[in-house]
């Protein structure tokens, strides 16, 4: 299994439903997410783990982790 582990996620997978209501999103720097987007387009991977948004979600091959644990094999 080829896995990617990063703090944040590619831009196209940002879980907008997890945004904090008191943060003005137009002021948030998304350059890392945009960069990861360009990398994701060129990778062949089975699963991508990230956790920055403190939510639980699986979208395509991107899994958001918050307080759960996963055994990597």
PDB file of N, CA and C in Angstrom:
ATOM      1  N   UNK A   1       0.843  -1.180   0.000  1.00  0.00           N
ATOM      2  CA  UNK A   1       0.000   0.000   0.000  1.00  0.00           C
ATOM      3  C   UNK A   1       0.884   1.238   0.000  1.00  0.00           C
ATOM      4  N   UNK A   2       0.620   2.121  -0.930  1.00  0.00           N
ATOM      5  CA  UNK A   2       1.314   3.398  -0.977  1.00  0.00           C
ATOM      6  C   UNK A   2       0.419   4.451  -0.337  1.00  0.00           C
ATOM      7  N   UNK A   3       0.901   5.029   0.759  1.00  0.00           N
ATOM      8  CA  UNK A   3       0.123   6.019   1.491  1.00  0.00           C
ATOM      9  C   UNK A   3       0.878   7.336   1.551  1.00  0.00           C
ATOM     10  N   UNK A   4       0.111   8.414   1.566  1.00  0.00           N
ATOM     11  CA  UNK A   4       0.654   9.754   1.772  1.00  0.00           C
ATOM     12  C   UNK A   4       0.144  10.210   3.128  1.00  0.00           C
ATOM     13  N   UNK A   5       1.034  10.788   3.916  1.00  0.00           N
ATOM     14  CA  UNK A   5       0.662  11.327   5.222  1.00  0.00           C
ATOM     15  C   UNK A   5       1.098  12.784   5.248  1.00  0.00           C
ATOM     16  N   UNK A   6       0.150  13.673   5.460  1.00  0.00           N
ATOM     17  CA  UNK A   6       0.468  15.100   5.525  1.00  0.00           C
ATOM     18  C   UNK A   6      -0.433  15.758   6.561  1.00  0.00           C
ATOM     19  N   UNK A   7      -0.040  16.926   6.987  1.00  0.00           N
ATOM     20  CA  UNK A   7      -0.863  17.640   7.965  1.00  0.00           C
ATOM     21  C   UNK A   7      -2.163  18.115   7.323  1.00  0.00           C
ATOM     22  N   UNK A   8      -2.057  18.813   6.212  1.00  0.00           N
ATOM     23  CA  UNK A   8      -3.232  19.321   5.520  1.00  0.00           C
ATOM     24  C   UNK A   8      -3.478  18.494   4.259  1.00  0.00           C
ATOM     25  N   UNK A   9      -4.432  18.891   3.466  1.00  0.00           N
ATOM     26  CA  UNK A   9      -4.855  18.084   2.322  1.00  0.00           C
ATOM     27  C   UNK A   9      -4.696  18.862   1.015  1.00  0.00           C
ATOM     28  N   UNK A  10      -4.777  18.174  -0.113  1.00  0.00           N
ATOM     29  CA  UNK A  10      -4.825  18.887  -1.388  1.00  0.00           C
ATOM     30  C   UNK A  10      -6.042  19.823  -1.430  1.00  0.00           C
ATOM     31  N   UNK A  11      -5.889  20.913  -2.133  1.00  0.00           N
ATOM     32  CA  UNK A  11      -6.904  21.964  -2.176  1.00  0.00           C
ATOM     33  C   UNK A  11      -8.283  21.439  -2.571  1.00  0.00           C
ATOM     34  N   UNK A  12      -8.335  20.563  -3.556  1.00  0.00           N
ATOM     35  CA  UNK A  12      -9.640  20.085  -4.049  1.00  0.00           C
ATOM     36  C   UNK A  12     -10.406  19.276  -3.007  1.00  0.00           C
ATOM     37  N   UNK A  13      -9.741  18.832  -1.937  1.00  0.00           N
ATOM     38  CA  UNK A  13     -10.399  18.032  -0.898  1.00  0.00           C
ATOM     39  C   UNK A  13     -10.674  18.803   0.390  1.00  0.00           C
ATOM     40  N   UNK A  14     -10.419  20.091   0.400  1.00  0.00           N
ATOM     41  CA  UNK A  14     -10.665  20.870   1.619  1.00  0.00           C
ATOM     42  C   UNK A  14     -12.115  20.675   2.060  1.00  0.00           C
ATOM     43  N   UNK A  15     -12.324  20.241   3.312  1.00  0.00           N
ATOM     44  CA  UNK A  15     -13.694  20.015   3.802  1.00  0.00           C
ATOM     45  C   UNK A  15     -14.338  21.320   4.265  1.00  0.00           C
ATOM     46  N   UNK A  16     -14.915  22.029   3.347  1.00  0.00           N
ATOM     47  CA  UNK A  16     -15.480  23.345   3.655  1.00  0.00           C
ATOM     48  C   UNK A  16     -16.556  23.280   4.744  1.00  0.00           C
ATOM     49  N   UNK A  17     -17.193  22.127   4.888  1.00  0.00           N
ATOM     50  CA  UNK A  17     -18.216  21.985   5.927  1.00  0.00           C
ATOM     51  C   UNK A  17     -17.600  22.017   7.333  1.00  0.00           C
ATOM     52  N   UNK A  18     -16.280  21.878   7.437  1.00  0.00           N
ATOM     53  CA  UNK A  18     -15.600  21.893   8.733  1.00  0.00           C
ATOM     54  C   UNK A  18     -15.024  23.268   9.074  1.00  0.00           C
ATOM     55  N   UNK A  19     -15.224  24.259   8.208  1.00  0.00           N
ATOM     56  CA  UNK A  19     -14.704  25.597   8.469  1.00  0.00           C
ATOM     57  C   UNK A  19     -15.311  26.177   9.742  1.00  0.00           C
ATOM     58  N   UNK A  20     -14.496  26.889  10.486  1.00  0.00           N
ATOM     59  CA  UNK A  20     -14.970  27.592  11.674  1.00  0.00           C
ATOM     60  C   UNK A  20     -15.707  28.861  11.230  1.00  0.00           C
ATOM     61  N   UNK A  21     -16.873  29.123  11.762  1.00  0.00           N
ATOM     62  CA  UNK A  21     -17.678  30.246  11.283  1.00  0.00           C
ATOM     63  C   UNK A  21     -17.072  31.627  11.558  1.00  0.00           C
ATOM     64  N   UNK A  22     -16.194  31.721  12.537  1.00  0.00           N
ATOM     65  CA  UNK A  22     -15.619  33.024  12.877  1.00  0.00           C
ATOM     66  C   UNK A  22     -14.323  33.333  12.124  1.00  0.00           C
ATOM     67  N   UNK A  23     -13.918  32.472  11.198  1.00  0.00           N
ATOM     68  CA  UNK A  23     -12.696  32.701  10.410  1.00  0.00           C
ATOM     69  C   UNK A  23     -13.089  33.161   9.006  1.00  0.00           C
ATOM     70  N   UNK A  24     -12.572  34.284   8.594  1.00  0.00           N
ATOM     71  CA  UNK A  24     -12.824  34.785   7.238  1.00  0.00           C
ATOM     72  C   UNK A  24     -11.952  33.985   6.266  1.00  0.00           C
ATOM     73  N   UNK A  25     -12.570  33.127   5.512  1.00  0.00           N
ATOM     74  CA  UNK A  25     -11.823  32.193   4.668  1.00  0.00           C
ATOM     75  C   UNK A  25     -10.996  32.886   3.590  1.00  0.00           C
ATOM     76  N   UNK A  26     -11.402  34.056   3.123  1.00  0.00           N
ATOM     77  CA  UNK A  26     -10.619  34.751   2.099  1.00  0.00           C
ATOM     78  C   UNK A  26      -9.275  35.250   2.635  1.00  0.00           C
ATOM     79  N   UNK A  27      -9.084  35.235   3.957  1.00  0.00           N
ATOM     80  CA  UNK A  27      -7.814  35.663   4.543  1.00  0.00           C
ATOM     81  C   UNK A  27      -6.874  34.495   4.825  1.00  0.00           C
ATOM     82  N   UNK A  28      -7.341  33.274   4.619  1.00  0.00           N
ATOM     83  CA  UNK A  28      -6.557  32.083   4.942  1.00  0.00           C
ATOM     84  C   UNK A  28      -5.613  31.750   3.781  1.00  0.00           C
ATOM     85  N   UNK A  29      -4.353  31.514   4.096  1.00  0.00           N
ATOM     86  CA  UNK A  29      -3.357  31.134   3.091  1.00  0.00           C
ATOM     87  C   UNK A  29      -3.567  29.668   2.708  1.00  0.00           C
ATOM     88  N   UNK A  30      -3.873  29.410   1.456  1.00  0.00           N
ATOM     89  CA  UNK A  30      -4.088  28.040   0.975  1.00  0.00           C
ATOM     90  C   UNK A  30      -2.970  27.576   0.045  1.00  0.00           C
ATOM     91  N   UNK A  31      -1.825  28.235   0.101  1.00  0.00           N
ATOM     92  CA  UNK A  31      -0.743  27.890  -0.825  1.00  0.00           C
ATOM     93  C   UNK A  31      -0.242  26.455  -0.624  1.00  0.00           C
ATOM     94  N   UNK A  32      -0.214  25.961   0.602  1.00  0.00           N
ATOM     95  CA  UNK A  32       0.221  24.578   0.837  1.00  0.00           C
ATOM     96  C   UNK A  32      -0.777  23.593   0.240  1.00  0.00           C
ATOM     97  N   UNK A  33      -2.061  23.848   0.442  1.00  0.00           N
ATOM     98  CA  UNK A  33      -3.092  22.981  -0.127  1.00  0.00           C
ATOM     99  C   UNK A  33      -3.041  22.997  -1.653  1.00  0.00           C
ATOM    100  N   UNK A  34      -2.791  24.150  -2.239  1.00  0.00           N
ATOM    101  CA  UNK A  34      -2.672  24.256  -3.694  1.00  0.00           C
ATOM    102  C   UNK A  34      -1.458  23.475  -4.194  1.00  0.00           C
ATOM    103  N   UNK A  35      -0.345  23.571  -3.469  1.00  0.00           N
ATOM    104  CA  UNK A  35       0.866  22.832  -3.813  1.00  0.00           C
ATOM    105  C   UNK A  35       0.614  21.325  -3.730  1.00  0.00           C
ATOM    106  N   UNK A  36      -0.060  20.887  -2.649  1.00  0.00           N
ATOM    107  CA  UNK A  36      -0.383  19.471  -2.511  1.00  0.00           C
ATOM    108  C   UNK A  36      -1.316  19.007  -3.627  1.00  0.00           C
ATOM    109  N   UNK A  37      -2.186  19.883  -4.096  1.00  0.00           N
ATOM    110  CA  UNK A  37      -3.057  19.571  -5.226  1.00  0.00           C
ATOM    111  C   UNK A  37      -2.230  19.211  -6.457  1.00  0.00           C
ATOM    112  N   UNK A  38      -1.192  19.998  -6.719  1.00  0.00           N
ATOM    113  CA  UNK A  38      -0.352  19.733  -7.894  1.00  0.00           C
ATOM    114  C   UNK A  38       0.444  18.436  -7.729  1.00  0.00           C
ATOM    115  N   UNK A  39       0.806  18.115  -6.513  1.00  0.00           N
ATOM    116  CA  UNK A  39       1.508  16.852  -6.248  1.00  0.00           C
ATOM    117  C   UNK A  39       0.551  15.676  -6.388  1.00  0.00           C
ATOM    118  N   UNK A  40      -0.635  15.810  -5.835  1.00  0.00           N
ATOM    119  CA  UNK A  40      -1.625  14.728  -5.851  1.00  0.00           C
ATOM    120  C   UNK A  40      -1.961  14.308  -7.278  1.00  0.00           C
ATOM    121  N   UNK A  41      -1.995  15.260  -8.178  1.00  0.00           N
ATOM    122  CA  UNK A  41      -2.292  14.960  -9.579  1.00  0.00           C
ATOM    123  C   UNK A  41      -1.247  14.050 -10.213  1.00  0.00           C
ATOM    124  N   UNK A  42      -0.053  14.028  -9.666  1.00  0.00           N
ATOM    125  CA  UNK A  42       1.044  13.243 -10.257  1.00  0.00           C
ATOM    126  C   UNK A  42       1.376  11.973  -9.493  1.00  0.00           C
ATOM    127  N   UNK A  43       0.686  11.715  -8.395  1.00  0.00           N
ATOM    128  CA  UNK A  43       0.992  10.544  -7.572  1.00  0.00           C
ATOM    129  C   UNK A  43       0.077   9.368  -7.893  1.00  0.00           C
ATOM    130  N   UNK A  44       0.623   8.186  -7.683  1.00  0.00           N
ATOM    131  CA  UNK A  44      -0.167   6.962  -7.714  1.00  0.00           C
ATOM    132  C   UNK A  44      -0.130   6.423  -6.281  1.00  0.00           C
ATOM    133  N   UNK A  45      -1.227   6.551  -5.561  1.00  0.00           N
ATOM    134  CA  UNK A  45      -1.256   6.171  -4.154  1.00  0.00           C
ATOM    135  C   UNK A  45      -2.568   5.462  -3.844  1.00  0.00           C
ATOM    136  N   UNK A  46      -2.573   4.745  -2.738  1.00  0.00           N
ATOM    137  CA  UNK A  46      -3.774   4.021  -2.307  1.00  0.00           C
ATOM    138  C   UNK A  46      -4.641   4.860  -1.380  1.00  0.00           C
ATOM    139  N   UNK A  47      -3.991   5.608  -0.483  1.00  0.00           N
ATOM    140  CA  UNK A  47      -4.716   6.386   0.519  1.00  0.00           C
ATOM    141  C   UNK A  47      -3.868   7.590   0.930  1.00  0.00           C
ATOM    142  N   UNK A  48      -4.536   8.677   1.251  1.00  0.00           N
ATOM    143  CA  UNK A  48      -3.879   9.900   1.725  1.00  0.00           C
ATOM    144  C   UNK A  48      -4.493  10.225   3.079  1.00  0.00           C
ATOM    145  N   UNK A  49      -3.669  10.322   4.106  1.00  0.00           N
ATOM    146  CA  UNK A  49      -4.130  10.648   5.451  1.00  0.00           C
ATOM    147  C   UNK A  49      -3.748  12.087   5.794  1.00  0.00           C
ATOM    148  N   UNK A  50      -4.685  12.817   6.369  1.00  0.00           N
ATOM    149  CA  UNK A  50      -4.410  14.171   6.841  1.00  0.00           C
ATOM    150  C   UNK A  50      -5.338  14.478   8.013  1.00  0.00           C
ATOM    151  N   UNK A  51      -5.074  15.566   8.723  1.00  0.00           N
ATOM    152  CA  UNK A  51      -5.872  15.830   9.904  1.00  0.00           C
ATOM    153  C   UNK A  51      -6.082  17.285  10.265  1.00  0.00           C
ATOM    154  N   UNK A  52      -5.575  18.177   9.493  1.00  0.00           N
ATOM    155  CA  UNK A  52      -5.599  19.608   9.819  1.00  0.00           C
ATOM    156  C   UNK A  52      -6.992  20.140  10.167  1.00  0.00           C
ATOM    157  N   UNK A  53      -8.011  19.634   9.519  1.00  0.00           N
ATOM    158  CA  UNK A  53      -9.342  20.211   9.672  1.00  0.00           C
ATOM    159  C   UNK A  53     -10.157  19.625  10.827  1.00  0.00           C
ATOM    160  N   UNK A  54      -9.571  18.748  11.620  1.00  0.00           N
ATOM    161  CA  UNK A  54     -10.232  18.199  12.812  1.00  0.00           C
ATOM    162  C   UNK A  54     -11.618  17.654  12.493  1.00  0.00           C
ATOM    163  N   UNK A  55     -11.685  16.822  11.473  1.00  0.00           N
ATOM    164  CA  UNK A  55     -12.940  16.205  11.078  1.00  0.00           C
ATOM    165  C   UNK A  55     -12.684  14.760  10.687  1.00  0.00           C
ATOM    166  N   UNK A  56     -13.731  14.009  10.576  1.00  0.00           N
ATOM    167  CA  UNK A  56     -13.649  12.620  10.114  1.00  0.00           C
ATOM    168  C   UNK A  56     -14.353  12.563   8.769  1.00  0.00           C
ATOM    169  N   UNK A  57     -13.631  12.142   7.752  1.00  0.00           N
ATOM    170  CA  UNK A  57     -14.224  12.124   6.420  1.00  0.00           C
ATOM    171  C   UNK A  57     -13.356  11.268   5.508  1.00  0.00           C
ATOM    172  N   UNK A  58     -13.989  10.595   4.576  1.00  0.00           N
ATOM    173  CA  UNK A  58     -13.286   9.893   3.506  1.00  0.00           C
ATOM    174  C   UNK A  58     -13.868  10.391   2.199  1.00  0.00           C
ATOM    175  N   UNK A  59     -13.029  11.001   1.390  1.00  0.00           N
ATOM    176  CA  UNK A  59     -13.453  11.475   0.076  1.00  0.00           C
ATOM    177  C   UNK A  59     -12.453  10.968  -0.943  1.00  0.00           C
ATOM    178  N   UNK A  60     -12.947  10.217  -1.903  1.00  0.00           N
ATOM    179  CA  UNK A  60     -12.079   9.538  -2.861  1.00  0.00           C
ATOM    180  C   UNK A  60     -11.066   8.703  -2.075  1.00  0.00           C
ATOM    181  N   UNK A  61      -9.784   9.042  -2.200  1.00  0.00           N
ATOM    182  CA  UNK A  61      -8.742   8.300  -1.474  1.00  0.00           C
ATOM    183  C   UNK A  61      -8.111   9.140  -0.364  1.00  0.00           C
ATOM    184  N   UNK A  62      -8.779  10.216   0.036  1.00  0.00           N
ATOM    185  CA  UNK A  62      -8.259  11.104   1.084  1.00  0.00           C
ATOM    186  C   UNK A  62      -9.076  10.888   2.356  1.00  0.00           C
ATOM    187  N   UNK A  63      -8.385  10.497   3.419  1.00  0.00           N
ATOM    188  CA  UNK A  63      -9.048  10.246   4.698  1.00  0.00           C
ATOM    189  C   UNK A  63      -8.595  11.272   5.723  1.00  0.00           C
ATOM    190  N   UNK A  64      -9.558  11.976   6.274  1.00  0.00           N
ATOM    191  CA  UNK A  64      -9.303  12.957   7.320  1.00  0.00           C
ATOM    192  C   UNK A  64      -9.411  12.267   8.664  1.00  0.00           C
ATOM    193  N   UNK A  65      -8.401  12.437   9.476  1.00  0.00           N
ATOM    194  CA  UNK A  65      -8.362  11.855  10.815  1.00  0.00           C
ATOM    195  C   UNK A  65      -8.395  12.985  11.835  1.00  0.00           C
ATOM    196  N   UNK A  66      -8.988  12.717  12.965  1.00  0.00           N
ATOM    197  CA  UNK A  66      -8.975  13.726  14.026  1.00  0.00           C
ATOM    198  C   UNK A  66      -8.440  13.103  15.310  1.00  0.00           C
ATOM    199  N   UNK A  67      -9.237  12.352  16.001  1.00  0.00           N
ATOM    200  CA  UNK A  67      -8.783  11.735  17.244  1.00  0.00           C
ATOM    201  C   UNK A  67      -8.777  10.214  17.148  1.00  0.00           C
ATOM    202  N   UNK A  68      -8.804   9.686  15.952  1.00  0.00           N
ATOM    203  CA  UNK A  68      -8.782   8.228  15.809  1.00  0.00           C
ATOM    204  C   UNK A  68      -7.373   7.773  15.429  1.00  0.00           C
ATOM    205  N   UNK A  69      -7.174   6.502  15.497  1.00  0.00           N
ATOM    206  CA  UNK A  69      -5.873   5.903  15.226  1.00  0.00           C
ATOM    207  C   UNK A  69      -6.031   4.845  14.137  1.00  0.00           C
ATOM    208  N   UNK A  70      -5.028   4.768  13.285  1.00  0.00           N
ATOM    209  CA  UNK A  70      -5.051   3.795  12.193  1.00  0.00           C
ATOM    210  C   UNK A  70      -3.732   3.050  12.215  1.00  0.00           C
ATOM    211  N   UNK A  71      -3.809   1.753  12.134  1.00  0.00           N
ATOM    212  CA  UNK A  71      -2.591   0.954  12.019  1.00  0.00           C
ATOM    213  C   UNK A  71      -2.184   0.917  10.554  1.00  0.00           C
ATOM    214  N   UNK A  72      -0.972   1.359  10.297  1.00  0.00           N
ATOM    215  CA  UNK A  72      -0.452   1.349   8.926  1.00  0.00           C
ATOM    216  C   UNK A  72       0.307   0.052   8.700  1.00  0.00           C
ATOM    217  N   UNK A  73      -0.062  -0.658   7.683  1.00  0.00           N
ATOM    218  CA  UNK A  73       0.582  -1.933   7.378  1.00  0.00           C
ATOM    219  C   UNK A  73       1.517  -1.799   6.209  1.00  0.00           C
TER     220      UNK A  73
END
